[in-house]
């Protein structure tokens, strides 16, 4: 998708701090980190959101999670981390290319959400 920021990052048209790449997946540091470790893991294939995945995408999704675990450990969050996948309007997804946020670091990230 030519207009998509994350597709352009995969293509090298927009610079990023890459932490991992293979034939299916690209991972890079978030430009505006919320925690000392804040990495985005994305499929190279443009998939708009988790709401748009199909059965055929499940191998790459599994691989993204396994890579996320490894990257969190290697990149400074060996004692645990949080995975976030914001999805659609209600999930406050800002970039319409599926991405896993890995957030962590030396300190706990805090409670998940304020309870209602
Ligand atoms: P979302 O709200 O869609 O789940 O998260 C999008 C994330 O992408 C945000 O945390 C934002 O800081 C990050 N982001 C947006 N544009 C860029 C960019 O051009 N480069 C990088 N590295 N991160 C970006
Ligand atoms: Zn895209």
CSV table of N, CA and C and ligand atoms in Angstrom, one decimal:
chain,number,residue,atom,x,y,z
A,1,UNK,N,0.9,-1.2,0.0
A,1,UNK,CA,0.0,0.0,0.0
A,1,UNK,C,0.9,1.2,0.0
A,2,UNK,N,0.9,2.0,-1.1
A,2,UNK,CA,1.9,3.0,-1.3
A,2,UNK,C,1.7,4.2,-0.3
A,3,UNK,N,0.5,4.5,0.1
A,3,UNK,CA,0.3,5.6,1.0
A,3,UNK,C,0.5,5.3,2.5
A,4,UNK,N,0.8,4.0,2.8
A,4,UNK,CA,0.8,3.6,4.2
A,4,UNK,C,2.2,3.8,4.8
A,5,UNK,N,2.2,4.5,6.0
A,5,UNK,CA,3.5,4.8,6.6
A,5,UNK,C,4.3,3.6,6.9
A,6,UNK,N,3.7,2.6,7.4
A,6,UNK,CA,4.4,1.4,7.8
A,6,UNK,C,4.9,0.6,6.6
A,7,UNK,N,4.1,0.5,5.5
A,7,UNK,CA,4.6,-0.1,4.3
A,7,UNK,C,5.8,0.7,3.8
A,8,UNK,N,5.8,2.0,3.9
A,8,UNK,CA,6.9,2.8,3.5
A,8,UNK,C,8.2,2.6,4.3
A,9,UNK,N,7.9,2.3,5.6
A,9,UNK,CA,9.1,2.0,6.5
A,9,UNK,C,9.7,0.7,6.1
A,10,UNK,N,8.8,-0.3,5.8
A,10,UNK,CA,9.3,-1.6,5.3
A,10,UNK,C,10.1,-1.5,4.1
A,11,UNK,N,9.6,-0.6,3.2
A,11,UNK,CA,10.3,-0.4,1.9
A,11,UNK,C,11.6,0.5,2.0
A,12,UNK,N,11.8,1.0,3.2
A,12,UNK,CA,13.0,1.9,3.4
A,12,UNK,C,12.8,3.3,2.9
A,13,UNK,N,11.6,3.6,2.5
A,13,UNK,CA,11.3,5.0,2.0
A,13,UNK,C,11.2,6.0,3.2
A,14,UNK,N,10.9,5.5,4.4
A,14,UNK,CA,10.9,6.3,5.6
A,14,UNK,C,11.9,5.7,6.5
A,15,UNK,N,12.8,6.4,7.1
A,15,UNK,CA,13.8,5.8,7.9
A,15,UNK,C,13.2,5.3,9.3
A,16,UNK,N,13.8,4.2,9.8
A,16,UNK,CA,13.4,3.7,11.1
A,16,UNK,C,14.6,3.1,11.8
A,17,UNK,N,14.4,2.9,13.1
A,17,UNK,CA,15.5,2.2,13.8
A,17,UNK,C,15.1,0.7,13.9
A,18,UNK,N,15.5,0.0,12.9
A,18,UNK,CA,15.1,-1.4,12.7
A,18,UNK,C,15.8,-2.3,13.8
A,19,UNK,N,15.0,-3.2,14.4
A,19,UNK,CA,15.6,-4.1,15.4
A,19,UNK,C,15.5,-5.6,14.9
A,20,UNK,N,14.7,-5.8,13.9
A,20,UNK,CA,14.6,-7.2,13.4
A,20,UNK,C,13.9,-7.2,12.0
A,21,UNK,N,14.3,-8.1,11.1
A,21,UNK,CA,13.7,-8.3,9.8
A,21,UNK,C,13.8,-9.7,9.4
A,22,UNK,N,12.8,-10.3,8.8
A,22,UNK,CA,12.9,-11.5,8.1
A,22,UNK,C,12.0,-11.4,6.9
A,23,UNK,N,11.7,-12.5,6.2
A,23,UNK,CA,10.9,-12.4,5.0
A,23,UNK,C,9.5,-12.0,5.2
A,24,UNK,N,9.0,-12.2,6.4
A,24,UNK,CA,7.5,-11.9,6.7
A,24,UNK,C,7.3,-10.7,7.6
A,25,UNK,N,8.3,-10.4,8.4
A,25,UNK,CA,8.2,-9.5,9.6
A,25,UNK,C,9.2,-8.4,9.6
A,26,UNK,N,8.8,-7.2,10.1
A,26,UNK,CA,9.7,-6.1,10.3
A,26,UNK,C,9.5,-5.5,11.7
A,27,UNK,N,10.5,-5.2,12.4
A,27,UNK,CA,10.4,-4.6,13.8
A,27,UNK,C,11.3,-3.4,13.9
A,28,UNK,N,10.8,-2.4,14.6
A,28,UNK,CA,11.5,-1.1,14.7
A,28,UNK,C,11.1,-0.4,16.0
A,29,UNK,N,11.9,0.5,16.4
A,29,UNK,CA,11.6,1.3,17.6
A,29,UNK,C,10.5,2.3,17.3
A,30,UNK,N,9.6,2.4,18.2
A,30,UNK,CA,8.5,3.4,18.1
A,30,UNK,C,9.1,4.8,18.2
A,31,UNK,N,8.7,5.7,17.3
A,31,UNK,CA,9.2,7.0,17.2
A,31,UNK,C,8.9,7.9,18.4
A,32,UNK,N,7.9,7.5,19.2
A,32,UNK,CA,7.5,8.3,20.4
A,32,UNK,C,7.3,7.3,21.5
A,33,UNK,N,8.4,6.8,22.1
A,33,UNK,CA,8.3,5.6,23.0
A,33,UNK,C,7.5,6.0,24.3
A,34,UNK,N,6.7,5.1,24.7
A,34,UNK,CA,5.9,5.2,25.9
A,34,UNK,C,6.6,4.6,27.1
A,35,UNK,N,7.6,3.8,26.9
A,35,UNK,CA,8.4,3.2,27.9
A,35,UNK,C,9.8,3.0,27.3
A,36,UNK,N,10.8,2.7,28.2
A,36,UNK,CA,12.2,2.6,27.7
A,36,UNK,C,12.3,1.6,26.6
A,37,UNK,N,11.6,0.5,26.6
A,37,UNK,CA,11.5,-0.4,25.5
A,37,UNK,C,10.1,-0.2,24.8
A,38,UNK,N,10.1,0.2,23.6
A,38,UNK,CA,8.8,0.3,22.9
A,38,UNK,C,9.1,0.0,21.4
A,39,UNK,N,8.8,-1.2,21.0
A,39,UNK,CA,9.1,-1.7,19.7
A,39,UNK,C,7.8,-2.1,19.0
A,40,UNK,N,7.7,-1.8,17.7
A,40,UNK,CA,6.6,-2.2,16.9
A,40,UNK,C,7.0,-3.4,16.0
A,41,UNK,N,6.2,-4.4,16.0
A,41,UNK,CA,6.4,-5.6,15.2
A,41,UNK,C,5.3,-5.6,14.2
A,42,UNK,N,5.6,-5.6,12.9
A,42,UNK,CA,4.6,-5.6,11.9
A,42,UNK,C,4.8,-6.7,10.8
A,43,UNK,N,3.7,-7.1,10.2
A,43,UNK,CA,3.8,-8.0,9.0
A,43,UNK,C,4.3,-7.1,7.8
A,44,UNK,N,5.1,-7.7,7.0
A,44,UNK,CA,5.5,-6.9,5.8
A,44,UNK,C,4.3,-6.7,4.8
A,45,UNK,N,3.5,-7.7,4.8
A,45,UNK,CA,2.3,-7.6,4.0
A,45,UNK,C,1.3,-6.6,4.6
A,46,UNK,N,0.7,-5.8,3.8
A,46,UNK,CA,-0.2,-4.8,4.4
A,46,UNK,C,-1.5,-5.5,4.8
A,47,UNK,N,-1.7,-5.5,6.2
A,47,UNK,CA,-3.0,-5.9,6.7
A,47,UNK,C,-3.4,-4.8,7.6
A,48,UNK,N,-4.7,-4.3,7.4
A,48,UNK,CA,-5.1,-3.0,8.0
A,48,UNK,C,-5.1,-3.1,9.5
A,49,UNK,N,-5.6,-4.2,10.0
A,49,UNK,CA,-5.7,-4.3,11.5
A,49,UNK,C,-6.0,-5.8,11.9
A,50,UNK,N,-6.0,-6.0,13.2
A,50,UNK,CA,-6.3,-7.4,13.6
A,50,UNK,C,-7.7,-7.8,13.2
A,51,UNK,N,-8.6,-6.8,12.9
A,51,UNK,CA,-9.9,-7.1,12.5
A,51,UNK,C,-10.0,-7.6,11.0
A,52,UNK,N,-8.8,-7.5,10.3
A,52,UNK,CA,-8.8,-7.8,8.9
A,52,UNK,C,-8.0,-9.1,8.6
A,53,UNK,N,-7.5,-9.8,9.6
A,53,UNK,CA,-6.7,-11.0,9.4
A,53,UNK,C,-7.6,-12.1,8.9
A,54,UNK,N,-7.1,-13.0,8.1
A,54,UNK,CA,-7.8,-14.2,7.7
A,54,UNK,C,-7.0,-15.4,8.2
A,55,UNK,N,-7.6,-16.5,8.0
A,55,UNK,CA,-7.0,-17.8,8.4
A,55,UNK,C,-5.6,-17.9,7.8
A,56,UNK,N,-5.4,-17.4,6.6
A,56,UNK,CA,-4.1,-17.5,5.9
A,56,UNK,C,-3.0,-16.7,6.6
A,57,UNK,N,-3.4,-15.7,7.4
A,57,UNK,CA,-2.5,-14.9,8.1
A,57,UNK,C,-2.0,-15.5,9.5
A,58,UNK,N,-2.6,-16.6,9.9
A,58,UNK,CA,-2.3,-17.1,11.3
A,58,UNK,C,-0.8,-17.5,11.4
A,59,UNK,N,-0.2,-18.1,10.4
A,59,UNK,CA,1.3,-18.4,10.7
A,59,UNK,C,2.1,-17.2,10.9
A,60,UNK,N,1.9,-16.1,10.2
A,60,UNK,CA,2.7,-14.9,10.4
A,60,UNK,C,2.3,-14.2,11.8
A,61,UNK,N,1.1,-14.3,12.2
A,61,UNK,CA,0.7,-13.8,13.5
A,61,UNK,C,1.4,-14.5,14.6
A,62,UNK,N,1.5,-15.8,14.5
A,62,UNK,CA,2.2,-16.6,15.5
A,62,UNK,C,3.7,-16.3,15.5
A,63,UNK,N,4.2,-16.1,14.3
A,63,UNK,CA,5.6,-15.8,14.2
A,63,UNK,C,5.9,-14.4,14.9
A,64,UNK,N,5.0,-13.4,14.6
A,64,UNK,CA,5.1,-12.1,15.2
A,64,UNK,C,5.2,-12.2,16.7
A,65,UNK,N,4.3,-13.0,17.3
A,65,UNK,CA,4.3,-13.1,18.8
A,65,UNK,C,5.6,-13.8,19.3
A,66,UNK,N,6.1,-14.8,18.6
A,66,UNK,CA,7.3,-15.5,19.1
A,66,UNK,C,8.5,-14.5,18.9
A,67,UNK,N,8.5,-13.7,17.8
A,67,UNK,CA,9.6,-12.8,17.6
A,67,UNK,C,9.5,-11.7,18.7
A,68,UNK,N,8.3,-11.2,19.0
A,68,UNK,CA,8.1,-10.2,20.0
A,68,UNK,C,8.7,-10.6,21.3
A,69,UNK,N,8.5,-11.9,21.7
A,69,UNK,CA,9.0,-12.4,23.0
A,69,UNK,C,10.5,-12.3,23.0
A,70,UNK,N,11.1,-12.7,21.9
A,70,UNK,CA,12.6,-12.7,21.8
A,70,UNK,C,13.1,-11.3,21.8
A,71,UNK,N,12.5,-10.4,21.0
A,71,UNK,CA,13.0,-9.0,21.0
A,71,UNK,C,12.9,-8.3,22.3
A,72,UNK,N,11.8,-8.6,23.0
A,72,UNK,CA,11.6,-8.0,24.4
A,72,UNK,C,12.8,-8.4,25.2
A,73,UNK,N,13.1,-9.6,25.2
A,73,UNK,CA,14.3,-10.1,26.1
A,73,UNK,C,15.6,-9.5,25.6
A,74,UNK,N,15.8,-9.5,24.3
A,74,UNK,CA,17.1,-9.0,23.8
A,74,UNK,C,17.2,-7.5,23.9
A,75,UNK,N,16.1,-6.8,23.9
A,75,UNK,CA,16.2,-5.3,23.7
A,75,UNK,C,16.0,-4.6,25.1
A,76,UNK,N,16.0,-5.3,26.2
A,76,UNK,CA,16.0,-4.6,27.5
A,76,UNK,C,14.8,-4.8,28.4
A,77,UNK,N,14.0,-5.9,28.1
A,77,UNK,CA,12.9,-6.2,29.0
A,77,UNK,C,12.8,-7.7,29.2
A,78,UNK,N,13.9,-8.2,29.9
A,78,UNK,CA,14.0,-9.7,30.0
A,78,UNK,C,13.1,-10.2,31.1
A,79,UNK,N,12.5,-9.3,32.0
A,79,UNK,CA,11.7,-9.8,33.1
A,79,UNK,C,10.2,-9.7,32.8
A,80,UNK,N,9.8,-9.6,31.6
A,80,UNK,CA,8.4,-9.4,31.2
A,80,UNK,C,8.2,-8.2,30.4
A,81,UNK,N,7.0,-8.1,29.9
A,81,UNK,CA,6.7,-7.0,29.0
A,81,UNK,C,5.2,-7.0,28.7
A,82,UNK,N,4.8,-6.0,28.0
A,82,UNK,CA,3.3,-6.0,27.6
A,82,UNK,C,3.2,-5.9,26.1
A,83,UNK,N,2.3,-6.7,25.6
A,83,UNK,CA,2.0,-6.7,24.2
A,83,UNK,C,0.6,-5.9,24.0
A,84,UNK,N,0.6,-5.0,23.1
A,84,UNK,CA,-0.7,-4.3,22.8
A,84,UNK,C,-0.9,-4.3,21.3
A,85,UNK,N,-2.2,-4.6,21.0
A,85,UNK,CA,-2.6,-4.5,19.6
A,85,UNK,C,-3.8,-3.6,19.5
A,86,UNK,N,-3.6,-2.3,19.3
A,86,UNK,CA,-4.8,-1.4,19.2
A,86,UNK,C,-5.5,-1.8,17.9
A,87,UNK,N,-6.8,-1.8,18.0
A,87,UNK,CA,-7.6,-2.3,16.8
A,87,UNK,C,-8.8,-1.4,16.5
A,88,UNK,N,-8.8,-0.7,15.4
A,88,UNK,CA,-9.9,0.1,14.9
A,88,UNK,C,-10.2,1.3,15.8
A,89,UNK,N,-11.3,1.9,15.6
A,89,UNK,CA,-11.7,3.1,16.3
A,89,UNK,C,-11.8,3.0,17.8
A,90,UNK,N,-12.4,1.9,18.2
A,90,UNK,CA,-12.6,1.7,19.7
A,90,UNK,C,-11.3,1.4,20.3
A,91,UNK,N,-10.4,0.7,19.6
A,91,UNK,CA,-9.1,0.4,20.1
A,91,UNK,C,-8.1,1.5,20.0
A,92,UNK,N,-8.5,2.6,19.4
A,92,UNK,CA,-7.6,3.8,19.3
A,92,UNK,C,-6.4,3.5,18.4
A,93,UNK,N,-6.6,2.8,17.3
A,93,UNK,CA,-5.5,2.5,16.4
A,93,UNK,C,-5.3,3.7,15.5
A,94,UNK,N,-4.1,4.2,15.5
A,94,UNK,CA,-3.8,5.4,14.7
A,94,UNK,C,-3.2,5.1,13.4
A,95,UNK,N,-2.4,4.1,13.3
A,95,UNK,CA,-1.8,3.7,12.0
A,95,UNK,C,-2.5,2.4,11.5
A,96,UNK,N,-3.1,2.5,10.3
A,96,UNK,CA,-3.9,1.4,9.8
A,96,UNK,C,-3.1,0.4,9.1
A,97,UNK,N,-2.1,-0.1,9.8
A,97,UNK,CA,-1.3,-1.3,9.3
A,97,UNK,C,-1.0,-2.1,10.6
A,98,UNK,N,-1.5,-3.3,10.6
A,98,UNK,CA,-1.4,-4.1,11.8
A,98,UNK,C,-0.1,-4.1,12.5
A,99,UNK,N,0.0,-3.8,13.8
A,99,UNK,CA,1.2,-3.8,14.5
A,99,UNK,C,1.1,-4.2,15.9
A,100,UNK,N,2.1,-4.9,16.4
A,100,UNK,CA,2.2,-5.3,17.8
A,100,UNK,C,3.1,-4.3,18.5
A,101,UNK,N,2.6,-3.6,19.6
A,101,UNK,CA,3.5,-2.8,20.4
A,101,UNK,C,4.1,-3.8,21.5
A,102,UNK,N,5.4,-3.7,21.7
A,102,UNK,CA,6.0,-4.3,22.8
A,102,UNK,C,6.5,-3.2,23.7
A,103,UNK,N,6.0,-3.2,24.9
A,103,UNK,CA,6.4,-2.1,25.9
A,103,UNK,C,6.9,-2.8,27.1
A,104,UNK,N,8.0,-2.2,27.6
A,104,UNK,CA,8.6,-2.7,28.8
A,104,UNK,C,9.9,-1.9,29.2
A,105,UNK,N,10.8,-2.6,29.9
A,105,UNK,CA,12.0,-1.9,30.4
A,105,UNK,C,12.3,-2.4,31.7
A,106,UNK,N,13.1,-1.7,32.5
A,106,UNK,CA,13.5,-2.2,33.8
A,106,UNK,C,12.4,-2.1,34.9
A,107,UNK,N,11.4,-1.2,34.7
A,107,UNK,CA,10.3,-1.0,35.7
A,107,UNK,C,9.0,-1.6,35.1
A,108,UNK,N,8.1,-2.0,36.1
A,108,UNK,CA,6.8,-2.5,35.6
A,108,UNK,C,6.1,-1.4,34.9
A,109,UNK,N,5.3,-1.8,33.9
A,109,UNK,CA,4.6,-0.8,33.0
A,109,UNK,C,3.3,-0.3,33.7
A,110,UNK,N,2.9,-0.9,34.8
A,110,UNK,CA,1.7,-0.4,35.5
A,110,UNK,C,0.4,-1.2,35.1
A,111,UNK,N,-0.7,-0.9,35.8
A,111,UNK,CA,-1.9,-1.6,35.5
A,111,UNK,C,-2.3,-1.4,34.0
A,112,UNK,N,-3.1,-2.4,33.5
A,112,UNK,CA,-3.4,-2.4,32.1
A,112,UNK,C,-4.3,-1.2,31.7
A,113,UNK,N,-5.5,-1.1,32.3
A,113,UNK,CA,-6.4,0.0,32.1
A,113,UNK,C,-7.0,0.4,33.4
A,114,UNK,N,-7.5,1.6,33.5
A,114,UNK,CA,-8.2,2.0,34.6
A,114,UNK,C,-9.5,1.3,34.6
A,115,UNK,N,-9.9,0.6,35.7
A,115,UNK,CA,-11.1,-0.1,35.8
A,115,UNK,C,-12.3,0.8,35.9
A,116,UNK,N,-13.4,0.4,35.2
A,116,UNK,CA,-14.6,1.2,35.2
A,116,UNK,C,-15.3,1.1,36.5
B,1,LIG,P1,-1.4,2.8,17.2
B,1,LIG,O1,-2.0,4.0,18.0
B,1,LIG,O2,-1.8,2.8,15.8
B,1,LIG,O3,-1.5,1.5,17.9
B,1,LIG,O4,0.2,3.1,17.3
B,1,LIG,C1,0.9,3.7,16.3
B,1,LIG,C2,2.3,3.9,16.8
B,1,LIG,O5,3.1,4.2,15.7
B,1,LIG,C3,2.5,5.1,17.8
B,1,LIG,O6,3.0,4.6,19.0
B,1,LIG,C4,3.4,6.0,17.1
B,1,LIG,O7,4.3,6.7,18.0
B,1,LIG,C5,4.1,5.1,16.1
B,1,LIG,N1,4.5,5.8,14.8
B,1,LIG,C6,3.7,6.6,14.1
B,1,LIG,N2,4.4,7.0,13.0
B,1,LIG,C7,5.7,6.5,13.1
B,1,LIG,C8,6.9,6.6,12.3
B,1,LIG,O8,6.9,7.2,11.3
B,1,LIG,N3,8.0,5.9,12.7
B,1,LIG,C9,7.9,5.1,13.9
B,1,LIG,N4,9.1,4.5,14.2
B,1,LIG,N5,6.8,5.0,14.7
B,1,LIG,C10,5.7,5.7,14.3
B,2,LIG,ZN1,0.8,-0.9,5.2
